[in-house]
mmCIF file of C-alpha atoms and ligand atoms in Angstrom:
data_model
loop_
_atom_site.group_PDB
_atom_site.id
_atom_site.type_symbol
_atom_site.label_atom_id
_atom_site.label_comp_id
_atom_site.label_asym_id
_atom_site.label_seq_id
_atom_site.Cartn_x
_atom_site.Cartn_y
_atom_site.Cartn_z
ATOM 1 C CA SER J 1 87.818 87.551 100.885
ATOM 2 C CA ASP J 2 90.872 89.951 99.551
ATOM 3 C CA HIS J 3 89.956 92.270 103.071
ATOM 4 C CA THR J 4 91.958 89.735 104.858
ATOM 5 C CA LEU J 5 94.953 89.310 102.680
ATOM 6 C CA GLU J 6 97.846 91.430 103.515
ATOM 7 C CA TYR J 7 100.281 93.017 100.661
ATOM 8 C CA PRO J 8 102.506 95.676 100.466
ATOM 9 C CA ALA J 9 101.674 99.108 98.452
ATOM 10 C CA SER J 10 105.090 98.284 96.682
ATOM 11 C CA PRO J 11 108.046 95.853 96.550
ATOM 12 C CA SER J 12 109.370 98.046 98.538
ATOM 13 C CA ASP J 13 107.413 98.139 101.354
ATOM 14 C CA MET J 14 107.396 94.326 101.717
ATOM 15 C CA ASP J 15 109.161 93.269 105.254
ATOM 16 C CA TRP J 16 110.795 90.102 103.454
ATOM 17 C CA ALA J 17 113.391 89.578 106.226
ATOM 18 C CA LYS J 18 110.886 87.507 108.683
ATOM 19 C CA HIS J 19 110.665 84.967 105.872
ATOM 20 C CA TYR J 20 114.310 84.630 104.715
ATOM 21 C CA PRO J 21 116.306 85.210 108.054
ATOM 22 C CA GLY J 22 119.429 83.833 106.647
ATOM 23 C CA TYR J 23 119.430 86.506 104.152
ATOM 24 C CA VAL J 24 118.900 89.610 106.085
ATOM 25 C CA ALA J 25 121.656 92.074 104.909
ATOM 26 C CA GLU J 26 123.739 93.587 107.703
ATOM 27 C CA PRO J 27 121.949 97.194 108.241
ATOM 28 C CA THR J 28 124.253 100.278 107.413
ATOM 29 C CA ALA J 29 123.996 102.898 110.159
ATOM 30 C CA ASP J 30 120.853 104.755 108.229
ATOM 31 C CA GLU J 31 119.028 101.827 108.225
ATOM 32 C CA THR J 32 119.369 101.064 111.558
ATOM 33 C CA ASN J 33 117.345 103.876 112.832
ATOM 34 C CA SER J 34 115.401 103.926 109.575
ATOM 35 C CA SER J 35 111.239 102.126 110.006
ATOM 36 C CA ARG J 36 111.283 100.532 106.709
ATOM 37 C CA PRO J 37 112.213 96.789 106.372
ATOM 38 C CA ARG J 38 115.663 95.275 106.900
ATOM 39 C CA PRO J 39 116.764 94.701 103.122
ATOM 40 C CA LEU J 40 118.113 91.045 101.783
ATOM 41 C CA LYS J 41 121.362 90.338 100.936
ATOM 42 C CA GLN J 42 119.630 89.243 97.471
ATOM 43 C CA ASP J 43 115.713 89.192 95.925
ATOM 44 C CA VAL J 44 113.178 86.662 95.498
ATOM 45 C CA GLU J 45 113.790 84.794 92.019
ATOM 46 C CA ILE J 46 111.819 82.130 91.600
ATOM 47 C CA VAL J 47 107.580 82.225 92.632
ATOM 48 C CA ASP J 48 105.612 78.925 92.558
ATOM 49 C CA ILE J 49 101.930 80.546 91.958
ATOM 50 C CA GLY J 50 99.587 78.311 93.782
ATOM 51 C CA CYS J 51 102.107 76.366 95.901
ATOM 52 C CA GLY J 52 99.875 74.037 97.774
ATOM 53 C CA TYR J 53 101.751 72.193 100.319
ATOM 54 C CA GLY J 54 104.736 73.080 98.945
ATOM 55 C CA GLY J 55 106.167 69.897 97.521
ATOM 56 C CA LEU J 56 107.645 71.875 94.956
ATOM 57 C CA LEU J 57 109.831 74.586 97.036
ATOM 58 C CA VAL J 58 111.104 72.015 99.510
ATOM 59 C CA ALA J 59 112.258 70.128 96.744
ATOM 60 C CA LEU J 60 113.749 72.709 94.648
ATOM 61 C CA SER J 61 115.185 74.503 97.790
ATOM 62 C CA PRO J 62 118.338 71.877 97.729
ATOM 63 C CA ILE J 63 119.051 72.057 94.280
ATOM 64 C CA LEU J 64 118.724 75.011 93.370
ATOM 65 C CA PRO J 65 120.636 76.519 97.161
ATOM 66 C CA ASN J 66 121.706 80.276 96.095
ATOM 67 C CA ASN J 67 118.117 81.491 94.590
ATOM 68 C CA LEU J 68 115.306 82.731 97.077
ATOM 69 C CA MET J 69 112.162 80.636 95.998
ATOM 70 C CA LEU J 70 108.578 81.612 97.132
ATOM 71 C CA GLY J 71 105.397 79.956 97.206
ATOM 72 C CA LEU J 72 102.242 82.295 97.570
ATOM 73 C CA GLU J 73 99.091 80.398 98.233
ATOM 74 C CA ILE J 74 96.025 81.515 98.899
ATOM 75 C CA ARG J 75 94.156 79.461 102.146
ATOM 76 C CA SER J 76 95.496 80.272 104.933
ATOM 77 C CA GLN J 77 95.584 77.072 106.568
ATOM 78 C CA VAL J 78 97.888 75.760 103.624
ATOM 79 C CA THR J 79 99.704 78.744 103.702
ATOM 80 C CA ALA J 80 100.792 78.070 107.438
ATOM 81 C CA PHE J 81 101.169 74.539 107.017
ATOM 82 C CA VAL J 82 103.961 75.253 104.458
ATOM 83 C CA GLN J 83 105.517 77.713 106.556
ATOM 84 C CA GLU J 84 105.830 75.538 109.482
ATOM 85 C CA ARG J 85 107.310 72.570 106.786
ATOM 86 C CA ILE J 86 110.188 75.170 106.146
ATOM 87 C CA TYR J 87 110.586 76.107 109.425
ATOM 88 C CA ALA J 88 111.062 72.445 110.683
ATOM 89 C CA LEU J 89 113.717 71.256 107.666
ATOM 90 C CA ARG J 90 115.315 74.397 108.600
ATOM 91 C CA LYS J 91 115.669 73.596 112.347
ATOM 92 C CA GLN J 92 116.593 69.950 111.374
ATOM 93 C CA HIS J 93 119.117 70.751 108.781
ATOM 94 C CA GLY J 94 120.634 73.601 109.899
ATOM 95 C CA ASP J 95 123.549 75.022 108.402
ATOM 96 C CA GLY J 96 121.686 77.309 106.169
ATOM 97 C CA ALA J 97 119.659 74.757 104.395
ATOM 98 C CA TYR J 98 116.222 75.599 103.562
ATOM 99 C CA GLN J 99 116.894 79.339 104.270
ATOM 100 C CA ASN J 100 115.932 79.840 100.623
ATOM 101 C CA ALA J 101 112.340 79.125 101.024
ATOM 102 C CA ALA J 102 109.413 80.757 101.895
ATOM 103 C CA CYS J 103 105.623 80.850 101.359
ATOM 104 C CA ILE J 104 103.189 83.628 101.781
ATOM 105 C CA ARG J 105 99.607 83.807 101.763
ATOM 106 C CA ALA J 106 98.192 85.792 98.693
ATOM 107 C CA ASN J 107 96.224 86.172 95.859
ATOM 108 C CA SER J 108 98.193 85.555 93.123
ATOM 109 C CA MET J 109 95.475 86.883 90.618
ATOM 110 C CA LYS J 110 94.837 90.558 92.268
ATOM 111 C CA PHE J 111 99.003 91.526 93.906
ATOM 112 C CA LEU J 112 102.079 90.296 91.653
ATOM 113 C CA PRO J 113 103.136 93.470 90.918
ATOM 114 C CA ASN J 114 102.571 94.859 94.697
ATOM 115 C CA PHE J 115 105.542 92.044 95.670
ATOM 116 C CA PHE J 116 107.913 92.263 92.364
ATOM 117 C CA THR J 117 109.618 94.859 90.502
ATOM 118 C CA LYS J 118 110.037 94.721 86.785
ATOM 119 C CA ALA J 119 112.139 91.968 85.400
ATOM 120 C CA GLN J 120 112.648 90.641 89.260
ATOM 121 C CA LEU J 121 111.865 86.916 88.461
ATOM 122 C CA SER J 122 113.578 84.062 86.587
ATOM 123 C CA LYS J 123 111.200 81.272 87.193
ATOM 124 C CA ILE J 124 107.632 81.233 87.439
ATOM 125 C CA PHE J 125 105.838 77.769 88.459
ATOM 126 C CA ILE J 126 102.373 77.266 87.608
ATOM 127 C CA CYS J 127 101.323 73.798 88.709
ATOM 128 C CA PHE J 128 98.139 71.585 88.522
ATOM 129 C CA PRO J 129 96.090 75.009 89.102
ATOM 130 C CA ASP J 130 92.349 74.631 89.348
ATOM 131 C CA PRO J 131 90.798 73.947 86.259
ATOM 132 C CA HIS J 132 87.902 75.722 86.434
ATOM 133 C CA PHE J 133 86.077 73.736 83.668
ATOM 134 C CA LYS J 134 82.770 75.544 83.152
ATOM 135 C CA ALA J 135 83.331 78.053 80.285
ATOM 136 C CA ARG J 136 81.522 81.043 82.864
ATOM 137 C CA LYS J 137 84.438 80.368 85.215
ATOM 138 C CA HIS J 138 87.502 80.704 82.840
ATOM 139 C CA LYS J 139 88.083 84.246 84.124
ATOM 140 C CA ALA J 140 89.041 82.426 87.199
ATOM 141 C CA ARG J 141 91.837 80.645 85.567
ATOM 142 C CA ILE J 142 95.592 82.377 86.263
ATOM 143 C CA VAL J 143 96.894 81.911 82.978
ATOM 144 C CA SER J 144 94.769 84.217 81.115
ATOM 145 C CA THR J 145 96.123 87.179 78.277
ATOM 146 C CA THR J 146 95.562 89.960 81.307
ATOM 147 C CA LEU J 147 97.609 87.417 84.044
ATOM 148 C CA ASN J 148 100.461 86.858 81.197
ATOM 149 C CA SER J 149 101.103 90.143 80.998
ATOM 150 C CA GLU J 150 101.982 90.438 84.684
ATOM 151 C CA TYR J 151 103.874 87.444 84.642
ATOM 152 C CA ALA J 152 105.233 89.205 81.659
ATOM 153 C CA PHE J 153 105.987 92.324 83.457
ATOM 154 C CA VAL J 154 107.691 90.413 86.645
ATOM 155 C CA LEU J 155 109.830 87.735 84.494
ATOM 156 C CA ARG J 156 113.148 89.017 83.197
ATOM 157 C CA PRO J 157 113.986 88.489 79.768
ATOM 158 C CA GLY J 158 115.325 84.644 79.131
ATOM 159 C CA GLY J 159 112.840 83.972 82.330
ATOM 160 C CA VAL J 160 110.768 80.858 82.006
ATOM 161 C CA VAL J 161 106.861 80.556 83.014
ATOM 162 C CA TYR J 162 106.630 76.331 83.562
ATOM 163 C CA THR J 163 103.162 74.537 83.615
ATOM 164 C CA ILE J 164 102.025 71.563 84.412
ATOM 165 C CA THR J 165 98.106 69.828 84.413
ATOM 166 C CA ASP J 166 97.002 66.503 84.181
ATOM 167 C CA VAL J 167 93.885 68.173 82.652
ATOM 168 C CA GLU J 168 94.175 68.532 78.716
ATOM 169 C CA ALA J 169 92.241 71.166 78.106
ATOM 170 C CA LEU J 170 93.668 73.381 80.431
ATOM 171 C CA HIS J 171 97.333 72.613 79.360
ATOM 172 C CA GLU J 172 96.217 73.606 75.714
ATOM 173 C CA TRP J 173 94.082 76.662 77.151
ATOM 174 C CA MET J 174 97.616 77.658 78.688
ATOM 175 C CA VAL J 175 99.660 77.196 75.516
ATOM 176 C CA GLU J 176 96.987 78.906 73.720
ATOM 177 C CA HIS J 177 97.467 81.830 76.106
ATOM 178 C CA PHE J 178 101.391 82.005 76.245
ATOM 179 C CA ASP J 179 101.502 81.675 72.741
ATOM 180 C CA ALA J 180 99.237 84.103 71.614
ATOM 181 C CA HIS J 181 101.613 86.573 73.996
ATOM 182 C CA PRO J 182 104.363 89.166 72.569
ATOM 183 C CA ALA J 183 106.157 88.459 75.456
ATOM 184 C CA PHE J 184 106.389 84.893 75.437
ATOM 185 C CA GLU J 185 107.811 81.904 73.175
ATOM 186 C CA ARG J 186 107.382 78.376 74.312
ATOM 187 C CA VAL J 187 110.448 76.261 75.262
ATOM 188 C CA PRO J 188 111.263 73.452 72.673
ATOM 189 C CA GLU J 189 110.316 70.345 74.465
ATOM 190 C CA ASP J 190 113.673 68.276 73.847
ATOM 191 C CA GLU J 191 115.193 71.381 76.005
ATOM 192 C CA ALA J 192 111.791 71.538 78.564
ATOM 193 C CA GLU J 193 112.837 67.942 79.189
ATOM 194 C CA ASN J 194 116.477 68.706 80.272
ATOM 195 C CA ASP J 195 115.482 71.285 82.547
ATOM 196 C CA PRO J 196 115.772 69.386 86.117
ATOM 197 C CA CYS J 197 113.134 72.098 87.549
ATOM 198 C CA VAL J 198 110.586 69.709 85.106
ATOM 199 C CA ALA J 199 111.179 66.408 86.540
ATOM 200 C CA ILE J 200 110.758 67.813 90.549
ATOM 201 C CA MET J 201 107.684 69.820 89.318
ATOM 202 C CA ARG J 202 105.996 66.125 88.026
ATOM 203 C CA ALA J 203 107.577 64.059 90.593
ATOM 204 C CA GLU J 204 107.453 66.324 94.134
ATOM 205 C CA THR J 205 104.828 68.230 93.627
ATOM 206 C CA GLU J 206 101.989 66.880 95.928
ATOM 207 C CA GLU J 207 99.478 67.072 92.801
ATOM 208 C CA GLY J 208 101.566 65.223 90.467
ATOM 209 C CA LYS J 209 102.508 62.299 93.051
ATOM 210 C CA LYS J 210 98.326 62.174 92.939
ATOM 211 C CA VAL J 211 98.113 62.187 89.355
ATOM 212 C CA ALA J 212 100.848 59.144 89.218
ATOM 213 C CA ARG J 213 99.165 57.480 91.487
ATOM 214 C CA ASN J 214 96.448 57.338 89.325
ATOM 215 C CA ASN J 215 98.217 56.569 86.315
ATOM 216 C CA GLY J 216 97.063 59.619 84.920
ATOM 217 C CA LEU J 217 98.814 62.223 82.312
ATOM 218 C CA LYS J 218 101.087 64.967 83.069
ATOM 219 C CA PHE J 219 101.143 67.645 80.135
ATOM 220 C CA VAL J 220 104.447 70.372 80.625
ATOM 221 C CA ALA J 221 104.764 73.453 78.431
ATOM 222 C CA LEU J 222 107.220 75.847 79.071
ATOM 223 C CA PHE J 223 107.441 79.784 77.762
ATOM 224 C CA ARG J 224 110.296 82.172 77.745
ATOM 225 C CA ARG J 225 110.216 85.811 78.230
ATOM 226 C CA ARG J 226 111.359 87.127 75.239
ATOM 227 C CA GLU J 227 113.792 90.521 75.259
ATOM 228 C CA ASP J 228 111.499 93.633 75.109
ATOM 229 C CA PRO J 229 111.546 95.087 71.589
ATOM 230 C CA PRO J 230 113.309 97.667 70.776
ATOM 231 C CA TRP J 231 111.056 100.945 70.696
HETATM 232 N N1 SAM H 1 100.913 73.833 92.978
HETATM 233 C C1 SAM H 1 100.437 72.283 94.197
HETATM 234 C C2 SAM H 1 100.712 71.185 93.653
HETATM 235 O O1 SAM H 1 101.151 71.284 92.216
HETATM 236 O O2 SAM H 1 100.660 70.247 94.379
HETATM 237 C C3 SAM H 1 98.354 72.987 94.360
HETATM 238 C C4 SAM H 1 97.676 72.718 93.154
HETATM 239 S S1 SAM H 1 96.330 72.708 93.781
HETATM 240 C C5 SAM H 1 95.261 72.021 92.138
HETATM 241 C C6 SAM H 1 95.700 74.375 93.356
HETATM 242 C C7 SAM H 1 96.175 75.527 94.800
HETATM 243 O O3 SAM H 1 96.525 76.706 94.113
HETATM 244 C C8 SAM H 1 95.610 75.412 95.832
HETATM 245 O O4 SAM H 1 96.542 75.359 96.806
HETATM 246 C C9 SAM H 1 95.226 76.775 96.049
HETATM 247 O O5 SAM H 1 94.409 77.155 97.139
HETATM 248 C C10 SAM H 1 95.632 77.450 94.904
HETATM 249 N N2 SAM H 1 94.940 78.845 94.393
HETATM 250 C C11 SAM H 1 94.455 78.240 94.067
HETATM 251 N N3 SAM H 1 93.948 80.107 93.097
HETATM 252 C C12 SAM H 1 95.157 81.111 94.006
HETATM 253 C C13 SAM H 1 95.059 82.269 93.839
HETATM 254 N N4 SAM H 1 94.301 83.418 92.774
HETATM 255 N N5 SAM H 1 96.548 82.977 94.584
HETATM 256 C C14 SAM H 1 97.383 81.787 95.213
HETATM 257 N N6 SAM H 1 96.905 80.721 95.203
HETATM 258 C C15 SAM H 1 95.808 80.149 94.579
#
């Protein structure tokens, strides 16, 4: 349950240093004596919601070497697996490789604004989310009107939500909910197909590989965060 989940009271309380040791900023004199978390040179910008075993993260890390990316995963053993996977890659490759990727245990449906400030993120990935087929389970889906407002809050204008699923009904559900949300517009399909992140999402996620082995279909949809309207 959430009682065992640790999350910061606000984004400035989050200690990112242990997750991104290669990006810890030189502390100022004040900071050296402070009990505040050690700041990073740059903020997390890319989030993989329900990252599972981390295939997307480890494939994206070398493609976007200057962006910090974070997997959020609710299962503690799966989180530990991804953390070990990233430590091993860092050690094996050295030279700063994979320092930009990390994974933490979190319930992304509840605490996103505890981790990220308004407009902090440029990309959010939602890859093969649990389908929750039954109508009474639809409230457990990680795309909904309420959650889309949270994604809109943490995404910057121009930022993109990437979705992929092998469940057509869930694809339609996600498209319907993002289309209905005033903060998002669909990215045209030809543009989406030219985005290198889409190929990675299809081919490098563990679920994407499983679906390919079973010759299943994969439905992709991208949504861009619009500018806020002038008040
Ligand atoms: N994205 C990965 C992939 O494509 O291979 C994993 C997909 S798997 C079907 C869905 C993952 O989402 C599971 O690992 C599950 O534990 C995680 N998950 C489900 N609800 C979550 C939540 N509220 N917060 C964080 N992770 C969640």
